[in-house]
Amino acid sequence: MKIEDFILKSEGSWKSMRSSHILTFQKFEEIHSLIDIKLLSHQEQAVQNLIESMPPQSGNLLTPFHMKWEAESDWEQSSHKESSSGSCLLIPISKSPNEGVFIKSNGYAECIPSISQYQLSKDGTIELTTRYEKTIAQEKIWFASKNLRCRASLIKIAESSGILQTSYASEIRQLNKSEE
Amino acid sequence: MKIEDFILKSEGSWKSMRSSHILTFQKFEEIHSLIDIKLLSHQEQAVQNLIESMPPQSGNLLTPFHMKWEAESDWEQSSHKESSSGSCLLIPISKSPNEGVFIKSNGYAECIPSISQYQLSKDGTIELTTRYEKTIAQEKIWFASKNLRCRASLIKIAESSGILQTSYASEIRQLNKSEE
């Protein structure tokens, strides 16, 4: 699989179940969410604006995409569910066939524009590493089947490498009536 | 990393947080457990007995090990916690530097002796595939750090390849007072 194939396969609507493991406190958080991934053209103004706002990156510009999500979290220590939503623009740039960067308008661990390094392994797993101001996020994303995407991630403290939490998501593609 | 290193690094006591995602019903299960992994000698009678009871496997016999666990599950649909425990003997046999089999006295998806195929990838992830009578289990296991082992698995129906559930565990090594 090539990185461009991975991006094309990711387009669509996904129903996600995500579990976070807060390691120090041995607490679980459960999150149901809907994720929508839409491919964009290079010409979109938002794509151009994001590229211009970040340090220049050499390499081949691949298909940019937009991700938006609506989440409902069931946090073990709280009696009520919490809703949240957000969106992010991602621009992949390949530096070699299996390596490159993603420019992101929002980070995962910290809500700031960021640049993630990616590597695509032989078995089709993307590994993303994002260095934020205080934390480093690492994610592995792979397709268990055409319609099930898995995502395992962890957040560690940049200074000490201490791991704060891990999380894992099972993302099921939502098919249109005509595709079922 | 070599497969033998992976096994040696796995020895010890681990505190595990595991989340299962029951995909069809969109339900979570949360499991806390203690796992104990102990290396064994080839000469142990139990090792010899298990090898003799299974179809012969060519390859190099690596270090066998014993895993035992005590688990407490918090199942979303039940108001009480459920305890369980078990143990398993595992005998790794390498067929090439990065491939081989594990003979197991108990399976993960079905409680019967089984043979799992393993592959060790360049980034140090072991992938295990076990074909049972009605289901196939796939597991990825990797070290996020020396003291944090991650395990992502899924169970699918052998006949249709439909995926029933995924699960993910964060396993933290329990250090002796002298090692802290």
Coordinates of C-alpha atoms in Angstrom, one line a residue:
Chain A
M1 CA 0.0 0.0 0.0
K2 CA 1.2 3.5 -0.8
I3 CA 0.5 6.5 1.4
E4 CA -1.8 8.0 -1.2
D5 CA -3.9 4.8 -1.2
F6 CA -4.1 5.0 2.6
I7 CA -5.5 8.5 2.3
L8 CA -8.0 7.6 -0.4
K9 CA -9.2 4.6 1.6
S10 CA -9.7 6.8 4.6
E11 CA -12.3 9.0 2.9
G12 CA -15.9 8.6 4.2
S13 CA -17.9 8.6 7.4
W14 CA -16.7 6.5 10.3
K15 CA -18.3 5.5 13.6
S16 CA -15.6 5.3 16.2
M17 CA -15.3 3.6 19.6
R18 CA -12.3 4.9 21.5
S19 CA -10.9 3.9 24.8
S20 CA -8.3 5.9 26.7
H21 CA -6.2 4.4 29.4
I22 CA -5.0 7.0 32.0
L23 CA -2.1 4.9 33.2
T24 CA -1.1 6.7 36.4
F25 CA -4.7 6.6 37.8
Q26 CA -5.6 3.3 36.1
K27 CA -8.8 4.9 34.8
F28 CA -10.7 4.3 31.6
E29 CA -12.4 6.8 29.4
E30 CA -14.8 5.7 26.7
I31 CA -15.6 7.8 23.7
H32 CA -18.2 7.3 20.9
S33 CA -17.7 9.5 18.0
L34 CA -18.6 10.2 14.4
I35 CA -15.7 11.1 12.1
D36 CA -16.1 12.5 8.6
I37 CA -13.1 12.5 6.3
K38 CA -13.3 14.5 3.0
L39 CA -10.7 14.8 0.4
L40 CA -9.8 18.3 -0.8
S41 CA -8.2 19.9 -3.8
H42 CA -4.8 21.6 -3.6
Q43 CA -6.4 24.7 -4.9
E44 CA -8.7 25.2 -1.8
Q45 CA -7.9 28.5 -0.2
A46 CA -7.7 26.9 3.3
V47 CA -5.0 24.5 2.0
Q48 CA -3.0 27.3 0.5
N49 CA -3.3 29.4 3.7
L50 CA -2.2 26.5 6.0
I51 CA 0.9 25.8 3.8
E52 CA 1.9 29.4 3.8
S53 CA 1.5 29.8 7.6
M54 CA 3.9 26.9 8.4
P55 CA 7.7 26.5 7.8
P56 CA 8.2 25.5 4.2
Q57 CA 8.4 21.7 3.5
S58 CA 10.2 20.1 0.6
G59 CA 8.6 17.0 -1.0
N60 CA 5.5 16.0 -3.0
L61 CA 2.2 17.4 -2.1
L62 CA -0.3 14.6 -1.8
T63 CA -4.1 14.8 -1.5
P64 CA -5.1 17.1 1.4
F65 CA -8.2 16.2 3.5
H66 CA -10.5 17.6 6.1
M67 CA -11.5 15.6 9.2
K68 CA -14.4 16.6 11.4
W69 CA -15.7 14.8 14.5
E70 CA -18.5 14.8 17.0
A71 CA -17.7 12.9 20.2
E72 CA -19.5 11.9 23.3
S73 CA -17.3 10.8 26.2
D74 CA -18.2 8.7 29.2
W75 CA -15.5 9.5 31.7
E76 CA -15.3 7.1 34.6
Q77 CA -15.1 9.7 37.2
S78 CA -18.0 11.7 36.1
S79 CA -21.7 10.8 36.2
H80 CA -22.6 12.6 33.0
K81 CA -21.5 12.3 29.4
E82 CA -19.6 15.1 27.8
S83 CA -19.9 16.2 24.2
S84 CA -17.3 17.8 22.0
S85 CA -16.7 18.4 18.4
G86 CA -13.9 19.7 16.2
S87 CA -12.3 19.7 12.8
C88 CA -8.8 19.6 11.3
L89 CA -7.2 20.2 8.0
L90 CA -4.4 17.8 7.0
I91 CA -1.9 18.2 4.2
P92 CA 0.4 15.2 3.5
I93 CA 3.8 15.8 1.9
S94 CA 5.9 12.8 1.0
K95 CA 9.7 13.0 1.3
S96 CA 10.3 9.5 0.0
P97 CA 8.0 6.6 -1.0
N98 CA 7.2 5.7 2.7
E99 CA 8.1 8.8 4.7
G100 CA 7.0 12.3 5.0
V101 CA 5.0 14.8 7.0
F102 CA 1.5 15.8 7.7
I103 CA 0.8 19.5 8.2
K104 CA -2.2 19.8 10.6
S105 CA -4.2 22.8 11.4
N106 CA -4.9 21.4 14.9
G107 CA -2.9 19.0 16.9
Y108 CA -4.1 15.9 18.7
A109 CA -2.4 16.3 22.1
E110 CA -2.3 20.1 22.0
C111 CA -4.6 22.3 20.0
I112 CA -2.1 24.1 17.9
P113 CA -1.0 23.8 14.3
S114 CA 1.6 21.1 14.0
I115 CA 3.8 19.0 11.7
S116 CA 3.7 15.2 12.2
Q117 CA 6.4 12.9 10.8
Y118 CA 4.9 9.8 9.2
Q119 CA 6.3 6.4 8.2
L120 CA 4.4 3.8 6.3
S121 CA 5.5 0.2 7.2
K122 CA 5.5 -2.8 4.8
D123 CA 2.3 -4.2 6.4
G124 CA 0.4 -0.9 5.7
T125 CA 0.6 0.7 9.2
I126 CA 1.1 4.4 9.3
E127 CA 3.1 5.6 12.3
L128 CA 2.8 9.3 13.1
T129 CA 5.0 11.2 15.5
T130 CA 4.1 14.7 16.6
R131 CA 6.3 16.8 18.8
Y132 CA 4.3 19.5 20.6
E133 CA 5.6 22.1 23.1
K134 CA 5.3 19.8 26.2
T135 CA 4.3 16.5 24.8
I136 CA 5.0 14.0 22.1
A137 CA 2.1 12.0 20.5
Q138 CA 2.7 8.7 18.6
E139 CA 0.0 7.1 16.6
K140 CA -0.3 3.8 14.6
I141 CA -3.2 3.6 12.2
W142 CA -4.0 0.6 10.1
F143 CA -6.8 -1.1 8.2
A144 CA -8.0 -4.3 9.8
S145 CA -10.3 -4.6 6.8
K146 CA -11.6 -2.2 4.1
N147 CA -14.3 -1.0 6.5
L148 CA -12.5 -1.2 9.9
R149 CA -9.6 1.2 10.7
C150 CA -7.7 0.9 14.0
R151 CA -5.8 3.6 15.7
A152 CA -3.5 3.1 18.7
S153 CA -1.9 6.2 20.2
L154 CA 0.1 7.4 23.2
I155 CA 1.0 10.7 24.7
K156 CA 4.3 11.2 26.5
I157 CA 6.0 14.1 28.2
A158 CA 8.6 15.5 25.9
E159 CA 11.1 16.2 28.6
S160 CA 11.1 12.8 30.5
S161 CA 9.5 10.4 27.9
G162 CA 7.1 9.4 30.7
I163 CA 4.0 8.0 29.1
L164 CA 0.8 9.7 30.3
Q165 CA -1.9 7.8 28.5
T166 CA -2.6 5.4 25.7
S167 CA -5.7 5.1 23.6
Y168 CA -7.2 2.9 21.0
A169 CA -10.0 3.4 18.5
S170 CA -12.0 1.0 16.3
E171 CA -13.4 3.0 13.4
I172 CA -16.2 1.4 11.4
R173 CA -17.1 2.8 8.0
Q174 CA -20.6 4.0 7.6
L175 CA -22.0 2.8 4.3
N176 CA -24.6 4.5 2.3
K177 CA -27.8 2.5 1.6
S178 CA -26.6 2.0 -2.0
E179 CA -23.2 0.5 -0.8
E180 CA -24.6 -2.0 1.7
Chain B
M1 CA 14.9 -6.7 17.8
K2 CA 14.9 -10.5 17.6
I3 CA 12.0 -12.7 18.6
E4 CA 14.1 -14.2 21.4
D5 CA 14.8 -10.6 22.8
F6 CA 11.1 -10.0 22.6
I7 CA 10.4 -13.0 24.8
L8 CA 13.1 -12.2 27.3
K9 CA 11.8 -8.6 27.6
S10 CA 8.3 -9.9 28.3
E11 CA 9.3 -11.8 31.4
G12 CA 8.0 -10.3 34.6
S13 CA 4.8 -9.0 36.3
W14 CA 2.5 -6.7 34.4
K15 CA -0.5 -4.7 35.4
S16 CA -2.9 -4.5 32.4
M17 CA -5.7 -2.2 31.4
R18 CA -7.7 -3.8 28.6
S19 CA -10.7 -2.4 26.6
S20 CA -12.8 -4.6 24.4
H21 CA -15.0 -3.0 21.7
I22 CA -18.0 -5.2 20.8
L23 CA -18.5 -3.7 17.4
T24 CA -22.0 -4.8 16.5
F25 CA -23.5 -3.6 19.8
Q26 CA -21.1 -0.6 20.2
K27 CA -20.5 -1.7 23.7
F28 CA -17.3 -1.4 25.8
E29 CA -15.8 -3.9 28.2
E30 CA -13.1 -2.8 30.6
I31 CA -10.7 -5.3 32.2
H32 CA -8.1 -4.8 34.9
S33 CA -5.7 -7.7 35.2
L34 CA -2.4 -8.9 36.6
I35 CA -0.3 -10.9 34.3
D36 CA 2.8 -12.9 35.2
I37 CA 5.2 -14.2 32.6
K38 CA 7.9 -16.7 33.6
L39 CA 10.5 -18.2 31.4
L40 CA 10.8 -22.0 31.4
S41 CA 13.5 -24.5 30.5
H42 CA 13.0 -26.9 27.5
Q43 CA 13.4 -29.7 29.9
E44 CA 10.3 -29.0 31.9
Q45 CA 7.9 -31.9 31.7
A46 CA 4.9 -29.7 30.8
V47 CA 6.9 -28.3 27.8
Q48 CA 7.7 -31.8 26.6
N49 CA 4.1 -33.0 27.1
L50 CA 2.7 -30.1 25.1
I51 CA 5.1 -30.5 22.2
E52 CA 4.3 -34.2 22.0
S53 CA 0.6 -33.6 22.1
M54 CA 0.6 -31.3 19.0
P55 CA 1.5 -31.9 15.3
P56 CA 5.3 -31.9 14.9
Q57 CA 6.8 -28.5 14.0
S58 CA 10.1 -28.0 12.3
G59 CA 12.3 -25.1 13.3
N60 CA 14.4 -23.9 16.3
L61 CA 12.9 -24.3 19.7
L62 CA 13.2 -20.9 21.5
T63 CA 12.6 -20.1 25.2
P64 CA 9.2 -21.5 26.4
F65 CA 7.2 -19.4 28.9
H66 CA 4.3 -19.6 31.2
M67 CA 1.7 -16.8 31.4
K68 CA -0.9 -16.6 34.2
W69 CA -3.4 -13.9 34.8
E70 CA -6.1 -12.7 37.2
A71 CA -8.7 -10.4 35.7
E72 CA -11.5 -8.3 36.9
S73 CA -14.0 -7.2 34.2
D74 CA -16.4 -4.3 34.3
W75 CA -18.9 -5.1 31.7
E76 CA -21.1 -2.2 30.6
Q77 CA -24.3 -4.2 30.6
S78 CA -23.8 -5.7 34.1
S79 CA -23.9 -3.9 37.5
H80 CA -21.2 -6.1 39.1
K81 CA -17.6 -6.9 38.3
E82 CA -16.6 -10.4 37.2
S83 CA -13.4 -12.1 38.2
S84 CA -11.6 -14.7 36.2
S85 CA -8.2 -16.2 36.1
G86 CA -6.2 -18.6 33.9
S87 CA -2.9 -19.7 32.7
C88 CA -1.2 -20.8 29.5
L89 CA 2.0 -22.4 28.4
L90 CA 3.6 -21.0 25.2
I91 CA 6.4 -22.6 23.1
P92 CA 7.9 -20.5 20.4
I93 CA 9.5 -22.2 17.4
S94 CA 11.3 -20.0 14.8
K95 CA 11.1 -21.1 11.1
S96 CA 13.2 -18.1 9.9
P97 CA 14.7 -15.1 11.7
N98 CA 11.4 -13.2 11.8
E99 CA 8.7 -15.9 11.4
G100 CA 7.6 -19.0 13.2
V101 CA 4.9 -20.4 15.4
F102 CA 3.8 -20.4 19.1
I103 CA 2.4 -23.6 20.4
K104 CA -0.2 -22.7 23.1
S105 CA -1.8 -24.9 25.7
N106 CA -4.9 -22.6 25.7
G107 CA -6.2 -20.3 22.9
Y108 CA -7.2 -16.7 23.3
A109 CA -10.5 -16.8 21.4
E110 CA -11.3 -20.4 22.1
C111 CA -10.1 -22.4 25.0
I112 CA -8.3 -25.2 23.2
P113 CA -4.6 -26.0 22.5
S114 CA -3.6 -24.1 19.4
I115 CA -0.8 -23.1 17.1
S116 CA -0.3 -19.4 16.2
Q117 CA 1.7 -18.1 13.3
Y118 CA 3.9 -15.2 14.2
Q119 CA 5.8 -12.5 12.3
L120 CA 8.2 -10.0 13.8
S121 CA 8.2 -6.7 11.8
K122 CA 11.2 -4.4 11.4
D123 CA 9.8 -1.9 14.0
G124 CA 9.6 -4.7 16.6
T125 CA 5.9 -5.5 16.5
I126 CA 4.9 -9.2 16.7
E127 CA 1.9 -10.2 14.7
L128 CA 0.2 -13.4 15.8
T129 CA -2.5 -15.1 13.8
T130 CA -4.4 -18.1 15.3
R131 CA -7.0 -20.1 13.4
Y132 CA -9.5 -21.8 15.7
E133 CA -12.4 -23.9 14.8
K134 CA -14.9 -21.1 14.2
T135 CA -12.9 -17.9 14.7
I136 CA -9.5 -16.3 13.7
A137 CA -7.7 -14.2 16.2
Q138 CA -5.1 -11.6 15.2
E139 CA -2.9 -9.8 17.7
K140 CA -0.2 -7.1 17.4
I141 CA 2.1 -6.8 20.4
W142 CA 4.8 -4.1 20.8
F143 CA 6.9 -2.4 23.4
A144 CA 6.0 1.4 23.6
S145 CA 8.9 1.5 26.1
K146 CA 10.9 -1.0 28.2
N147 CA 8.1 -1.0 30.8
L148 CA 5.0 -0.5 28.6
R149 CA 3.8 -3.3 26.3
C150 CA 0.8 -2.7 24.0
R151 CA -1.4 -5.3 22.5
A152 CA -4.1 -4.8 19.9
S153 CA -6.2 -7.7 18.9
L154 CA -9.3 -8.7 16.9
I155 CA -11.5 -11.7 16.6
K156 CA -13.2 -12.6 13.3
I157 CA -15.5 -15.3 12.1
A158 CA -13.4 -17.8 10.1
E159 CA -16.1 -18.4 7.5
S160 CA -17.1 -14.9 6.7
S161 CA -14.1 -12.8 7.9
G162 CA -16.7 -10.6 9.7
I163 CA -15.0 -8.9 12.6
L164 CA -16.7 -9.5 16.0
Q165 CA -14.6 -7.5 18.4
T166 CA -11.4 -5.6 18.8
S167 CA -9.5 -5.1 22.0
Y168 CA -6.5 -3.2 23.2
A169 CA -4.3 -3.6 26.3
S170 CA -1.8 -1.3 28.0
E171 CA 0.5 -3.5 30.1
I172 CA 2.7 -1.8 32.7
R173 CA 5.7 -3.6 34.2
Q174 CA 5.5 -4.0 37.9
L175 CA 8.9 -3.3 39.3
N176 CA 10.3 -4.8 42.5
K177 CA 11.2 -2.2 45.2
S178 CA 14.9 -2.8 44.4
E179 CA 14.4 -2.0 40.7
E180 CA 12.5 1.3 41.1

